[in-house]
Every structure is written in C-alpha cells, then in structure tokens.
Amino acid sequence: MNPSFSPLGDQAIVIELGNEINEQTEQLVKKVSALLESRKPAWMVEFIPAFTTVTVFYDPCIATYDNVRTELTELLTHLGEDRAVESRTVEIPVCYGGEFGPDLELVAQHNGLTPREVIDIHTSGDYSVNMIGFAPGFPFLRGMSERIAAPRRDSPRLRIPERTVGIAGMQTGVYPIETPGGWQLIGRTPLRLFLPENSIPSLLRAGDKVIFKEISEDDYCAWEEHPDVENP
C-alpha cells in the first residue's frame, strides 16, 4: 500500500488508498478505519471513510497538517495485510413496487426484464456499504448486478419518502430521510436507517454487508405498527 495525503481545508487531511472502487480498496478503507478507531490520535476529531479515501478531521489547536501527516504515515506502518476486520451483516426488508416502488416497471423495461425478475436479482445481490453520505445515514452500496442498472431520472423528484430503496447507475441505496433525489425508486423498507436519538445515529457503517429481503405489504404494515417486535 502506498497512500497519498492531501489537505482538506485547515482541519482535515484526506488519505487516498486507491483510484478504483473495488474489493481490495474497500478492504484497505476498512482496515485504516479500524486502525484509527483502535489507536485514536489525541488530535483526531473524527474520520469519514468513503469509496477510496478516509478523511481525518483534526483539532488545529493541537496539531498542524504536517504533524498530522507525519503521525498518520507512522500509524499506517502498523497496518498489516493480515489484519482481520470483521463486518456486520444487516438484513433490510423491502416491499417492492406499487406506491412504494413507482419506478420498478421502468427499471424492468429499461433492462428487458419483468418486475419479478428485477426483484429476484435485487434480493440476490451481495452488497457492501462503500460509504455513508449525501444524507444522514444514506448508504452507497456496491455489488448490484448490471442486469438491473438504470440511469438517474432526468428530472429529480422534490420529495422522496424516507426509507425508499432506489437504483442509480450501478448502485443501489436507501433514502433514510425524506429528501429530493433522482434515483429510480423500486421499493421501501420499514426499517429505520437514521436514528438521531441514538449515540450512533446511522444504522449502517462503511464496510457493512447488506442483504435485501422481500416482504409483503401486510408484513410492511405490521412492521411499522410494531417496530420493536420480531418481524418476518
């Protein structure tokens, strides 16, 4: 590994770990994140993992950019290639189509498939969270089949309901809060991804594995009515 460093304003430094979004770079991002968590420098405020980078925010009253870069360079020498990083697997139930997924038919037509085939392909994917961004708790997921890829809408919607599952290009994700957006909407989950009342408000973290599970509209409504009860 030969990381590069660059400043981001006067309180952050970007560690570039690769120039391609792939599994190898994803593992490096996870390892660097785990190292920063286990050996948190006194000057570090927080860090943000992304597709190919980890951005580290620091307190400029404690350390300068040069200090931070020197210490990070030294810290990364402890990043053994055999360092094991555990990943959580989170199952996300989804009710596809209908009012929850108004673009399911469009995605199917775009790819010469039936809506049923789109659902089967989407739920069979092996997904991992590359980064959290755009909106609080929004996961950008890697691993979607190109068979159901679809372009963003020409005209974004002004309001997308929270917990809606969408597709844009080769990515899929979930809108954790109501927000404007241009992704193609294929379903909705009753599971909350943004929990501002918790000390860690995002349900998902970079490096997590995600499984989508199809549920019926009845199951969706039951889940919403009784979110604390174990649901199918």
CSV table of N, CA, C and O in Angstrom, one decimal, residues 71-113:
chain,number,residue,atom,x,y,z
A,71,GLU,N,2.3,11.8,11.6
A,71,GLU,CA,1.8,10.7,12.6
A,71,GLU,C,1.0,9.7,11.8
A,71,GLU,O,1.0,8.5,12.2
A,72,LEU,N,0.2,10.1,10.8
A,72,LEU,CA,-0.6,9.1,10.1
A,72,LEU,C,0.3,8.2,9.3
A,72,LEU,O,0.0,7.0,9.2
A,73,THR,N,1.3,8.8,8.7
A,73,THR,CA,2.3,7.9,8.0
A,73,THR,C,2.9,6.9,8.9
A,73,THR,O,3.0,5.7,8.5
A,74,GLU,N,3.2,7.2,10.1
A,74,GLU,CA,3.8,6.3,11.0
A,74,GLU,C,2.7,5.3,11.5
A,74,GLU,O,2.9,4.1,11.6
A,75,LEU,N,1.5,5.8,11.7
A,75,LEU,CA,0.4,4.9,12.1
A,75,LEU,C,0.1,3.8,11.1
A,75,LEU,O,-0.1,2.7,11.4
A,76,LEU,N,0.2,4.2,9.8
A,76,LEU,CA,-0.2,3.3,8.8
A,76,LEU,C,0.9,2.2,8.6
A,76,LEU,O,0.6,1.2,7.9
A,77,THR,N,2.0,2.4,9.2
A,77,THR,CA,3.0,1.3,9.1
A,77,THR,C,2.6,0.1,9.9
A,77,THR,O,3.1,-1.0,9.8
A,78,HIS,N,1.6,0.3,10.8
A,78,HIS,CA,1.1,-0.8,11.7
A,78,HIS,C,-0.1,-1.5,11.0
A,78,HIS,O,-0.7,-2.4,11.6
A,79,LEU,N,-0.3,-1.1,9.8
A,79,LEU,CA,-1.5,-1.7,9.0
A,79,LEU,C,-1.0,-3.0,8.3
A,79,LEU,O,-0.6,-3.0,7.2
A,80,GLY,N,-1.0,-4.1,9.1
A,80,GLY,CA,-0.6,-5.4,8.5
A,80,GLY,C,-1.6,-5.9,7.5
A,80,GLY,O,-2.8,-5.7,7.6
A,81,GLU,N,-1.1,-6.5,6.4
A,81,GLU,CA,-2.0,-7.0,5.4
A,81,GLU,C,-2.9,-8.1,5.9
A,81,GLU,O,-3.9,-8.4,5.3
A,82,ASP,N,-2.5,-8.8,7.0
A,82,ASP,CA,-3.2,-9.9,7.5
A,82,ASP,C,-4.1,-9.4,8.6
A,82,ASP,O,-4.7,-10.2,9.4
A,83,ARG,N,-4.3,-8.1,8.8
A,83,ARG,CA,-5.1,-7.6,9.9
A,83,ARG,C,-6.6,-7.9,9.6
A,83,ARG,O,-7.1,-7.4,8.6
A,84,ALA,N,-7.2,-8.6,10.4
A,84,ALA,CA,-8.6,-9.1,10.2
A,84,ALA,C,-9.6,-8.0,10.6
A,84,ALA,O,-9.4,-7.4,11.7
A,85,VAL,N,-10.5,-7.7,9.8
A,85,VAL,CA,-11.6,-6.7,10.1
A,85,VAL,C,-12.9,-7.4,9.9
A,85,VAL,O,-13.3,-7.8,8.8
A,86,GLU,N,-13.7,-7.4,11.0
A,86,GLU,CA,-15.0,-8.1,11.0
A,86,GLU,C,-16.0,-7.1,10.4
A,86,GLU,O,-16.0,-5.9,10.6
A,87,SER,N,-16.9,-7.7,9.6
A,87,SER,CA,-18.0,-6.9,9.0
A,87,SER,C,-19.4,-7.4,9.6
A,87,SER,O,-19.6,-8.6,9.8
A,88,ARG,N,-20.2,-6.5,9.8
A,88,ARG,CA,-21.6,-6.8,10.2
A,88,ARG,C,-22.4,-7.2,9.0
A,88,ARG,O,-22.1,-6.6,7.9
A,89,THR,N,-23.4,-8.0,9.1
A,89,THR,CA,-24.3,-8.2,8.0
A,89,THR,C,-25.7,-7.8,8.5
A,89,THR,O,-26.2,-8.2,9.6
A,90,VAL,N,-26.3,-6.9,7.8
A,90,VAL,CA,-27.6,-6.3,8.1
A,90,VAL,C,-28.6,-6.7,7.1
A,90,VAL,O,-28.4,-6.4,5.9
A,91,GLU,N,-29.7,-7.2,7.5
A,91,GLU,CA,-30.8,-7.6,6.6
A,91,GLU,C,-31.8,-6.5,6.5
A,91,GLU,O,-32.3,-6.0,7.6
A,92,ILE,N,-32.1,-6.0,5.3
A,92,ILE,CA,-33.1,-4.9,5.1
A,92,ILE,C,-34.3,-5.5,4.4
A,92,ILE,O,-34.2,-5.9,3.2
A,93,PRO,N,-35.5,-5.5,5.1
A,93,PRO,CA,-36.7,-6.0,4.5
A,93,PRO,C,-37.2,-4.9,3.5
A,93,PRO,O,-37.2,-3.7,3.8
A,94,VAL,N,-37.7,-5.3,2.4
A,94,VAL,CA,-38.2,-4.3,1.4
A,94,VAL,C,-39.6,-4.8,0.8
A,94,VAL,O,-39.7,-6.0,0.4
A,95,CYS,N,-40.5,-3.9,0.7
A,95,CYS,CA,-41.7,-4.1,0.0
A,95,CYS,C,-41.6,-3.5,-1.4
A,95,CYS,O,-41.4,-2.2,-1.5
A,96,TYR,N,-41.5,-4.3,-2.5
A,96,TYR,CA,-41.2,-3.7,-3.8
A,96,TYR,C,-42.5,-3.4,-4.6
A,96,TYR,O,-43.5,-3.9,-4.4
A,97,GLY,N,-42.3,-2.4,-5.5
A,97,GLY,CA,-43.3,-2.0,-6.4
A,97,GLY,C,-44.5,-1.2,-5.8
A,97,GLY,O,-44.4,-0.8,-4.6
A,98,GLY,N,-45.5,-1.0,-6.6
A,98,GLY,CA,-46.7,-0.3,-6.1
A,98,GLY,C,-46.3,1.2,-5.7
A,98,GLY,O,-45.4,1.8,-6.3
A,99,GLU,N,-47.0,1.7,-4.8
A,99,GLU,CA,-46.8,3.0,-4.3
A,99,GLU,C,-45.4,3.2,-3.7
A,99,GLU,O,-44.8,4.3,-3.6
A,100,PHE,N,-44.9,2.0,-3.2
A,100,PHE,CA,-43.5,2.1,-2.5
A,100,PHE,C,-42.4,2.1,-3.6
A,100,PHE,O,-41.3,2.6,-3.3
A,101,GLY,N,-42.7,1.6,-4.7
A,101,GLY,CA,-41.6,1.5,-5.8
A,101,GLY,C,-42.2,1.9,-7.1
A,101,GLY,O,-42.3,1.0,-8.0
A,102,PRO,N,-42.5,3.1,-7.3
A,102,PRO,CA,-43.2,3.5,-8.6
A,102,PRO,C,-42.3,3.4,-9.9
A,102,PRO,O,-42.9,3.4,-11.0
A,103,ASP,N,-41.0,3.2,-9.7
A,103,ASP,CA,-40.1,3.1,-10.9
A,103,ASP,C,-39.7,1.6,-11.2
A,103,ASP,O,-38.9,1.4,-12.0
A,104,LEU,N,-40.3,0.7,-10.5
A,104,LEU,CA,-39.9,-0.7,-10.7
A,104,LEU,C,-40.2,-1.2,-12.1
A,104,LEU,O,-39.4,-1.8,-12.7
A,105,GLU,N,-41.4,-0.8,-12.6
A,105,GLU,CA,-41.7,-1.1,-14.0
A,105,GLU,C,-40.7,-0.5,-15.0
A,105,GLU,O,-40.3,-1.2,-16.0
A,106,LEU,N,-40.3,0.7,-14.8
A,106,LEU,CA,-39.4,1.4,-15.7
A,106,LEU,C,-38.0,0.7,-15.7
A,106,LEU,O,-37.4,0.5,-16.7
A,107,VAL,N,-37.5,0.3,-14.5
A,107,VAL,CA,-36.3,-0.4,-14.4
A,107,VAL,C,-36.3,-1.7,-15.1
A,107,VAL,O,-35.4,-2.1,-15.8
A,108,ALA,N,-37.5,-2.4,-15.0
A,108,ALA,CA,-37.7,-3.6,-15.7
A,108,ALA,C,-37.7,-3.4,-17.2
A,108,ALA,O,-36.9,-4.1,-17.9
A,109,GLN,N,-38.4,-2.5,-17.7
A,109,GLN,CA,-38.5,-2.2,-19.1
A,109,GLN,C,-37.1,-1.8,-19.7
A,109,GLN,O,-36.7,-2.2,-20.8
A,110,HIS,N,-36.4,-1.0,-18.9
A,110,HIS,CA,-35.1,-0.5,-19.4
A,110,HIS,C,-34.1,-1.6,-19.6
A,110,HIS,O,-33.2,-1.6,-20.5
A,111,ASN,N,-34.3,-2.7,-18.8
A,111,ASN,CA,-33.4,-3.9,-18.9
A,111,ASN,C,-34.0,-5.1,-19.6
A,111,ASN,O,-33.3,-6.1,-19.6
A,112,GLY,N,-35.2,-4.9,-20.2
A,112,GLY,CA,-35.8,-6.0,-20.9
A,112,GLY,C,-36.2,-7.2,-19.9
A,112,GLY,O,-36.1,-8.4,-20.3
A,113,LEU,N,-36.6,-6.8,-18.7
A,113,LEU,CA,-36.9,-7.8,-17.7
A,113,LEU,C,-38.4,-7.6,-17.2
A,113,LEU,O,-39.0,-6.6,-17.5
